[in-house]
Amino acid sequence: GAGGGDARHDGAVLIALNSSWDAAALGLHTVFQNNAEWIVETVRHLLASTAANVIVRQHPAERLPIGATTDDYGALLRRHFGDEPRLHFIAAADSINSYALLARVALVVTYTSTIGIEAAALGKPVVSPSNAYYTGLGFVWKADDLAGYQALLEAGAAGQLQVTPPMREDAHLCYYLTQCCNWF
């Protein structure tokens, strides 16, 4: 019964959060010191340097007791940005389907979340400032420094990053190997 968002999400930049407890996400920062700095500085730059709406999507697994954290991303965003009308926070328990949301947005920004692979496989450009297991595989735009990261955010929000068919194929292969074969 989850919806796919609304017109505010059309052409927006989606910042898809990973689960902060996920061991696969530890120690991978190259541009920022931690997740909170990454989230705040990414939102700040997008609001200041683009006209795009910004969506911060908490990882949906955090709605389950086994995946819950004490991180309060909504409070973090309110503390730094108040009631900024271009900023939309989607909590883990909110009734929005992440895949339907992907269809609406222009750019996806990830740290380590698997939705970065899925977004690229679906033809959405993905930008990341991390050393996640998939950021060096050619289907994600990876930044190693702040200036490069900010330039990629601006280019992605302006529609200047295009996912090619070979990039989509690589993302599909990565998803198959890491998310399907991994269970075996």
PDB file of C-alpha atoms in Angstrom:
ATOM      1  CA  GLY A   1       0.000   0.000   0.000  1.00  0.00           C
ATOM      2  CA  ALA A   2       2.983   2.330  -0.034  1.00  0.00           C
ATOM      3  CA  GLY A   3       2.776   5.271  -2.399  1.00  0.00           C
ATOM      4  CA  GLY A   4       5.399   6.695  -4.687  1.00  0.00           C
ATOM      5  CA  GLY A   5       5.607  10.228  -3.407  1.00  0.00           C
ATOM      6  CA  ASP A   6       4.103  13.265  -5.076  1.00  0.00           C
ATOM      7  CA  ALA A   7       4.920  16.066  -7.504  1.00  0.00           C
ATOM      8  CA  ARG A   8       7.400  17.622  -5.022  1.00  0.00           C
ATOM      9  CA  HIS A   9       9.607  14.610  -5.687  1.00  0.00           C
ATOM     10  CA  ASP A  10       9.666  14.955  -9.488  1.00  0.00           C
ATOM     11  CA  GLY A  11      13.197  15.832 -10.565  1.00  0.00           C
ATOM     12  CA  ALA A  12      14.449  15.920  -6.964  1.00  0.00           C
ATOM     13  CA  VAL A  13      17.734  14.685  -5.565  1.00  0.00           C
ATOM     14  CA  LEU A  14      17.304  11.607  -3.368  1.00  0.00           C
ATOM     15  CA  ILE A  15      19.798  11.117  -0.556  1.00  0.00           C
ATOM     16  CA  ALA A  16      19.312   7.450   0.307  1.00  0.00           C
ATOM     17  CA  LEU A  17      20.635   6.678   3.756  1.00  0.00           C
ATOM     18  CA  ASN A  18      22.238   3.398   4.720  1.00  0.00           C
ATOM     19  CA  SER A  19      21.675   1.636   8.011  1.00  0.00           C
ATOM     20  CA  SER A  20      24.157   3.192  10.424  1.00  0.00           C
ATOM     21  CA  TRP A  21      24.687  -0.162  12.154  1.00  0.00           C
ATOM     22  CA  ASP A  22      25.671  -1.933   8.928  1.00  0.00           C
ATOM     23  CA  ALA A  23      29.262  -3.158   9.281  1.00  0.00           C
ATOM     24  CA  ALA A  24      29.652  -2.833   5.498  1.00  0.00           C
ATOM     25  CA  ALA A  25      29.406   0.940   5.962  1.00  0.00           C
ATOM     26  CA  LEU A  26      32.123   1.339   8.586  1.00  0.00           C
ATOM     27  CA  GLY A  27      35.303   3.223   7.764  1.00  0.00           C
ATOM     28  CA  LEU A  28      34.452   4.047   4.170  1.00  0.00           C
ATOM     29  CA  HIS A  29      34.307   7.851   4.323  1.00  0.00           C
ATOM     30  CA  THR A  30      36.716   9.619   1.987  1.00  0.00           C
ATOM     31  CA  VAL A  31      35.254  13.136   1.893  1.00  0.00           C
ATOM     32  CA  PHE A  32      33.424  13.452   5.235  1.00  0.00           C
ATOM     33  CA  GLN A  33      34.236  12.374   8.778  1.00  0.00           C
ATOM     34  CA  ASN A  34      30.899  10.659   9.487  1.00  0.00           C
ATOM     35  CA  ASN A  35      27.322  10.157   8.278  1.00  0.00           C
ATOM     36  CA  ALA A  36      25.895  13.215  10.030  1.00  0.00           C
ATOM     37  CA  GLU A  37      28.468  15.496   8.372  1.00  0.00           C
ATOM     38  CA  TRP A  38      27.815  13.832   4.999  1.00  0.00           C
ATOM     39  CA  ILE A  39      24.040  14.296   5.272  1.00  0.00           C
ATOM     40  CA  VAL A  40      24.143  17.910   6.488  1.00  0.00           C
ATOM     41  CA  GLU A  41      26.821  19.111   4.071  1.00  0.00           C
ATOM     42  CA  THR A  42      25.219  17.361   1.096  1.00  0.00           C
ATOM     43  CA  VAL A  43      21.827  18.922   1.838  1.00  0.00           C
ATOM     44  CA  ARG A  44      23.432  22.318   2.495  1.00  0.00           C
ATOM     45  CA  HIS A  45      25.271  22.292  -0.825  1.00  0.00           C
ATOM     46  CA  LEU A  46      22.290  21.105  -2.848  1.00  0.00           C
ATOM     47  CA  LEU A  47      20.010  23.772  -1.342  1.00  0.00           C
ATOM     48  CA  ALA A  48      22.583  26.528  -1.892  1.00  0.00           C
ATOM     49  CA  SER A  49      23.816  25.528  -5.350  1.00  0.00           C
ATOM     50  CA  THR A  50      20.825  24.009  -7.152  1.00  0.00           C
ATOM     51  CA  ALA A  51      17.123  24.620  -7.585  1.00  0.00           C
ATOM     52  CA  ALA A  52      16.281  20.956  -6.941  1.00  0.00           C
ATOM     53  CA  ASN A  53      14.146  19.689  -4.120  1.00  0.00           C
ATOM     54  CA  VAL A  54      16.096  17.414  -1.776  1.00  0.00           C
ATOM     55  CA  ILE A  55      14.707  14.206  -0.320  1.00  0.00           C
ATOM     56  CA  VAL A  56      16.436  12.436   2.558  1.00  0.00           C
ATOM     57  CA  ARG A  57      15.143   8.851   2.758  1.00  0.00           C
ATOM     58  CA  GLN A  58      15.875   6.933   5.934  1.00  0.00           C
ATOM     59  CA  HIS A  59      16.681   3.289   5.268  1.00  0.00           C
ATOM     60  CA  PRO A  60      13.355   1.376   5.292  1.00  0.00           C
ATOM     61  CA  ALA A  61      14.843  -1.477   7.361  1.00  0.00           C
ATOM     62  CA  GLU A  62      14.981   0.897  10.312  1.00  0.00           C
ATOM     63  CA  ARG A  63      11.206   0.588  10.677  1.00  0.00           C
ATOM     64  CA  LEU A  64      11.705  -2.983  11.910  1.00  0.00           C
ATOM     65  CA  PRO A  65      12.813  -3.720  15.480  1.00  0.00           C
ATOM     66  CA  ILE A  66      15.825  -5.689  14.215  1.00  0.00           C
ATOM     67  CA  GLY A  67      16.988  -2.740  12.078  1.00  0.00           C
ATOM     68  CA  ALA A  68      16.042   0.179  14.305  1.00  0.00           C
ATOM     69  CA  THR A  69      18.612   2.726  15.436  1.00  0.00           C
ATOM     70  CA  THR A  70      18.577   5.657  17.808  1.00  0.00           C
ATOM     71  CA  ASP A  71      19.626   8.031  15.002  1.00  0.00           C
ATOM     72  CA  ASP A  72      17.112  10.847  14.617  1.00  0.00           C
ATOM     73  CA  TYR A  73      17.701  12.132  11.104  1.00  0.00           C
ATOM     74  CA  GLY A  74      14.545  14.242  11.130  1.00  0.00           C
ATOM     75  CA  ALA A  75      15.796  16.146  14.179  1.00  0.00           C
ATOM     76  CA  LEU A  76      19.250  16.519  12.615  1.00  0.00           C
ATOM     77  CA  LEU A  77      17.741  18.074   9.491  1.00  0.00           C
ATOM     78  CA  ARG A  78      15.348  20.340  11.442  1.00  0.00           C
ATOM     79  CA  ARG A  79      18.235  21.546  13.632  1.00  0.00           C
ATOM     80  CA  HIS A  80      20.269  22.586  10.584  1.00  0.00           C
ATOM     81  CA  PHE A  81      17.574  23.597   8.078  1.00  0.00           C
ATOM     82  CA  GLY A  82      14.402  24.351  10.042  1.00  0.00           C
ATOM     83  CA  ASP A  83      11.293  24.062   7.889  1.00  0.00           C
ATOM     84  CA  GLU A  84      13.081  24.493   4.548  1.00  0.00           C
ATOM     85  CA  PRO A  85      10.321  23.919   1.942  1.00  0.00           C
ATOM     86  CA  ARG A  86      12.678  22.271  -0.589  1.00  0.00           C
ATOM     87  CA  LEU A  87      13.827  19.654   1.928  1.00  0.00           C
ATOM     88  CA  HIS A  88      11.691  16.540   2.439  1.00  0.00           C
ATOM     89  CA  PHE A  89      12.531  13.921   5.041  1.00  0.00           C
ATOM     90  CA  ILE A  90      11.028  10.464   4.591  1.00  0.00           C
ATOM     91  CA  ALA A  91      11.235   8.387   7.752  1.00  0.00           C
ATOM     92  CA  ALA A  92      11.688   4.617   7.650  1.00  0.00           C
ATOM     93  CA  ALA A  93       8.067   4.019   8.657  1.00  0.00           C
ATOM     94  CA  ASP A  94       6.579   6.486   6.141  1.00  0.00           C
ATOM     95  CA  SER A  95       4.373   4.815   3.563  1.00  0.00           C
ATOM     96  CA  ILE A  96       6.466   5.571   0.489  1.00  0.00           C
ATOM     97  CA  ASN A  97       7.845   2.906  -1.820  1.00  0.00           C
ATOM     98  CA  SER A  98      11.529   3.572  -2.473  1.00  0.00           C
ATOM     99  CA  TYR A  99      11.362   2.113  -5.998  1.00  0.00           C
ATOM    100  CA  ALA A 100       8.385   4.253  -6.964  1.00  0.00           C
ATOM    101  CA  LEU A 101      10.305   7.213  -5.560  1.00  0.00           C
ATOM    102  CA  LEU A 102      13.327   6.299  -7.716  1.00  0.00           C
ATOM    103  CA  ALA A 103      11.159   6.656 -10.811  1.00  0.00           C
ATOM    104  CA  ARG A 104      10.483  10.302  -9.914  1.00  0.00           C
ATOM    105  CA  VAL A 105      13.911  11.624  -8.955  1.00  0.00           C
ATOM    106  CA  ALA A 106      16.688  12.958 -11.182  1.00  0.00           C
ATOM    107  CA  LEU A 107      19.686  11.960  -9.053  1.00  0.00           C
ATOM    108  CA  VAL A 108      20.459   9.522  -6.246  1.00  0.00           C
ATOM    109  CA  VAL A 109      23.161  10.187  -3.663  1.00  0.00           C
ATOM    110  CA  THR A 110      24.381   7.293  -1.527  1.00  0.00           C
ATOM    111  CA  TYR A 111      27.041   6.463   0.994  1.00  0.00           C
ATOM    112  CA  THR A 112      26.898   2.644   0.892  1.00  0.00           C
ATOM    113  CA  SER A 113      23.225   1.721   0.503  1.00  0.00           C
ATOM    114  CA  THR A 114      22.388  -1.007  -2.018  1.00  0.00           C
ATOM    115  CA  ILE A 115      19.802   1.315  -3.545  1.00  0.00           C
ATOM    116  CA  GLY A 116      22.768   2.945  -5.308  1.00  0.00           C
ATOM    117  CA  ILE A 117      23.232  -0.237  -7.322  1.00  0.00           C
ATOM    118  CA  GLU A 118      19.493  -0.568  -7.926  1.00  0.00           C
ATOM    119  CA  ALA A 119      19.183   3.077  -9.011  1.00  0.00           C
ATOM    120  CA  ALA A 120      21.992   2.723 -11.561  1.00  0.00           C
ATOM    121  CA  ALA A 121      20.448  -0.519 -12.850  1.00  0.00           C
ATOM    122  CA  LEU A 122      17.222   1.431 -13.373  1.00  0.00           C
ATOM    123  CA  GLY A 123      19.072   4.187 -15.260  1.00  0.00           C
ATOM    124  CA  LYS A 124      19.340   6.815 -12.515  1.00  0.00           C
ATOM    125  CA  PRO A 125      22.666   8.581 -12.037  1.00  0.00           C
ATOM    126  CA  VAL A 126      24.243   7.885  -8.646  1.00  0.00           C
ATOM    127  CA  VAL A 127      26.856  10.013  -6.869  1.00  0.00           C
ATOM    128  CA  SER A 128      28.811   8.825  -3.830  1.00  0.00           C
ATOM    129  CA  PRO A 129      31.636  10.219  -1.694  1.00  0.00           C
ATOM    130  CA  SER A 130      32.495   6.826  -0.173  1.00  0.00           C
ATOM    131  CA  ASN A 131      34.617   3.754  -0.756  1.00  0.00           C
ATOM    132  CA  ALA A 132      31.592   1.446  -0.847  1.00  0.00           C
ATOM    133  CA  TYR A 133      32.135  -1.938  -2.476  1.00  0.00           C
ATOM    134  CA  TYR A 134      30.389  -0.775  -5.654  1.00  0.00           C
ATOM    135  CA  THR A 135      31.609   2.820  -6.090  1.00  0.00           C
ATOM    136  CA  GLY A 136      34.670   1.843  -8.101  1.00  0.00           C
ATOM    137  CA  LEU A 137      32.864  -0.420 -10.560  1.00  0.00           C
ATOM    138  CA  GLY A 138      32.116   2.213 -13.207  1.00  0.00           C
ATOM    139  CA  PHE A 139      28.365   2.725 -12.859  1.00  0.00           C
ATOM    140  CA  VAL A 140      28.507   5.308 -10.045  1.00  0.00           C
ATOM    141  CA  TRP A 141      30.118   8.752 -10.078  1.00  0.00           C
ATOM    142  CA  LYS A 142      32.526   8.630  -7.127  1.00  0.00           C
ATOM    143  CA  ALA A 143      34.238  11.651  -5.599  1.00  0.00           C
ATOM    144  CA  ASP A 144      37.455  11.585  -3.608  1.00  0.00           C
ATOM    145  CA  ASP A 145      37.428  15.210  -2.471  1.00  0.00           C
ATOM    146  CA  LEU A 146      34.886  17.858  -1.504  1.00  0.00           C
ATOM    147  CA  ALA A 147      35.212  20.009  -4.639  1.00  0.00           C
ATOM    148  CA  GLY A 148      34.765  16.998  -6.901  1.00  0.00           C
ATOM    149  CA  TYR A 149      31.787  15.798  -4.867  1.00  0.00           C
ATOM    150  CA  GLN A 150      30.080  19.170  -5.019  1.00  0.00           C
ATOM    151  CA  ALA A 151      30.689  19.419  -8.767  1.00  0.00           C
ATOM    152  CA  LEU A 152      29.124  15.982  -9.265  1.00  0.00           C
ATOM    153  CA  LEU A 153      26.098  16.953  -7.151  1.00  0.00           C
ATOM    154  CA  GLU A 154      25.569  20.056  -9.267  1.00  0.00           C
ATOM    155  CA  ALA A 155      26.035  18.185 -12.560  1.00  0.00           C
ATOM    156  CA  GLY A 156      23.636  15.435 -11.459  1.00  0.00           C
ATOM    157  CA  ALA A 157      20.982  17.872 -10.288  1.00  0.00           C
ATOM    158  CA  ALA A 158      21.285  19.679 -13.651  1.00  0.00           C
ATOM    159  CA  GLY A 159      20.742  16.436 -15.577  1.00  0.00           C
ATOM    160  CA  GLN A 160      24.302  16.330 -16.925  1.00  0.00           C
ATOM    161  CA  LEU A 161      25.113  12.785 -15.724  1.00  0.00           C
ATOM    162  CA  GLN A 162      23.742  10.063 -17.970  1.00  0.00           C
ATOM    163  CA  VAL A 163      23.728   6.344 -17.229  1.00  0.00           C
ATOM    164  CA  THR A 164      24.736   4.397 -20.339  1.00  0.00           C
ATOM    165  CA  PRO A 165      23.491   0.893 -21.228  1.00  0.00           C
ATOM    166  CA  PRO A 166      26.878  -0.668 -20.284  1.00  0.00           C
ATOM    167  CA  MET A 167      26.707   1.083 -16.895  1.00  0.00           C
ATOM    168  CA  ARG A 168      23.233  -0.360 -16.328  1.00  0.00           C
ATOM    169  CA  GLU A 169      24.480  -3.819 -17.294  1.00  0.00           C
ATOM    170  CA  ASP A 170      27.365  -3.524 -14.823  1.00  0.00           C
ATOM    171  CA  ALA A 171      24.950  -2.444 -12.097  1.00  0.00           C
ATOM    172  CA  HIS A 172      22.713  -5.441 -12.837  1.00  0.00           C
ATOM    173  CA  LEU A 173      25.712  -7.769 -12.651  1.00  0.00           C
ATOM    174  CA  CYS A 174      26.874  -6.191  -9.387  1.00  0.00           C
ATOM    175  CA  TYR A 175      23.395  -6.564  -7.902  1.00  0.00           C
ATOM    176  CA  TYR A 176      23.191 -10.195  -8.982  1.00  0.00           C
ATOM    177  CA  LEU A 177      26.586 -11.079  -7.531  1.00  0.00           C
ATOM    178  CA  THR A 178      26.281  -9.146  -4.275  1.00  0.00           C
ATOM    179  CA  GLN A 179      22.598  -9.440  -3.472  1.00  0.00           C
ATOM    180  CA  CYS A 180      21.502 -12.710  -5.103  1.00  0.00           C
ATOM    181  CA  CYS A 181      24.586 -14.945  -5.114  1.00  0.00           C
ATOM    182  CA  ASN A 182      25.612 -13.627  -1.700  1.00  0.00           C
ATOM    183  CA  TRP A 183      22.733 -15.612  -0.124  1.00  0.00           C
ATOM    184  CA  PHE A 184      24.260 -18.848  -1.427  1.00  0.00           C
TER     185      PHE A 184
END
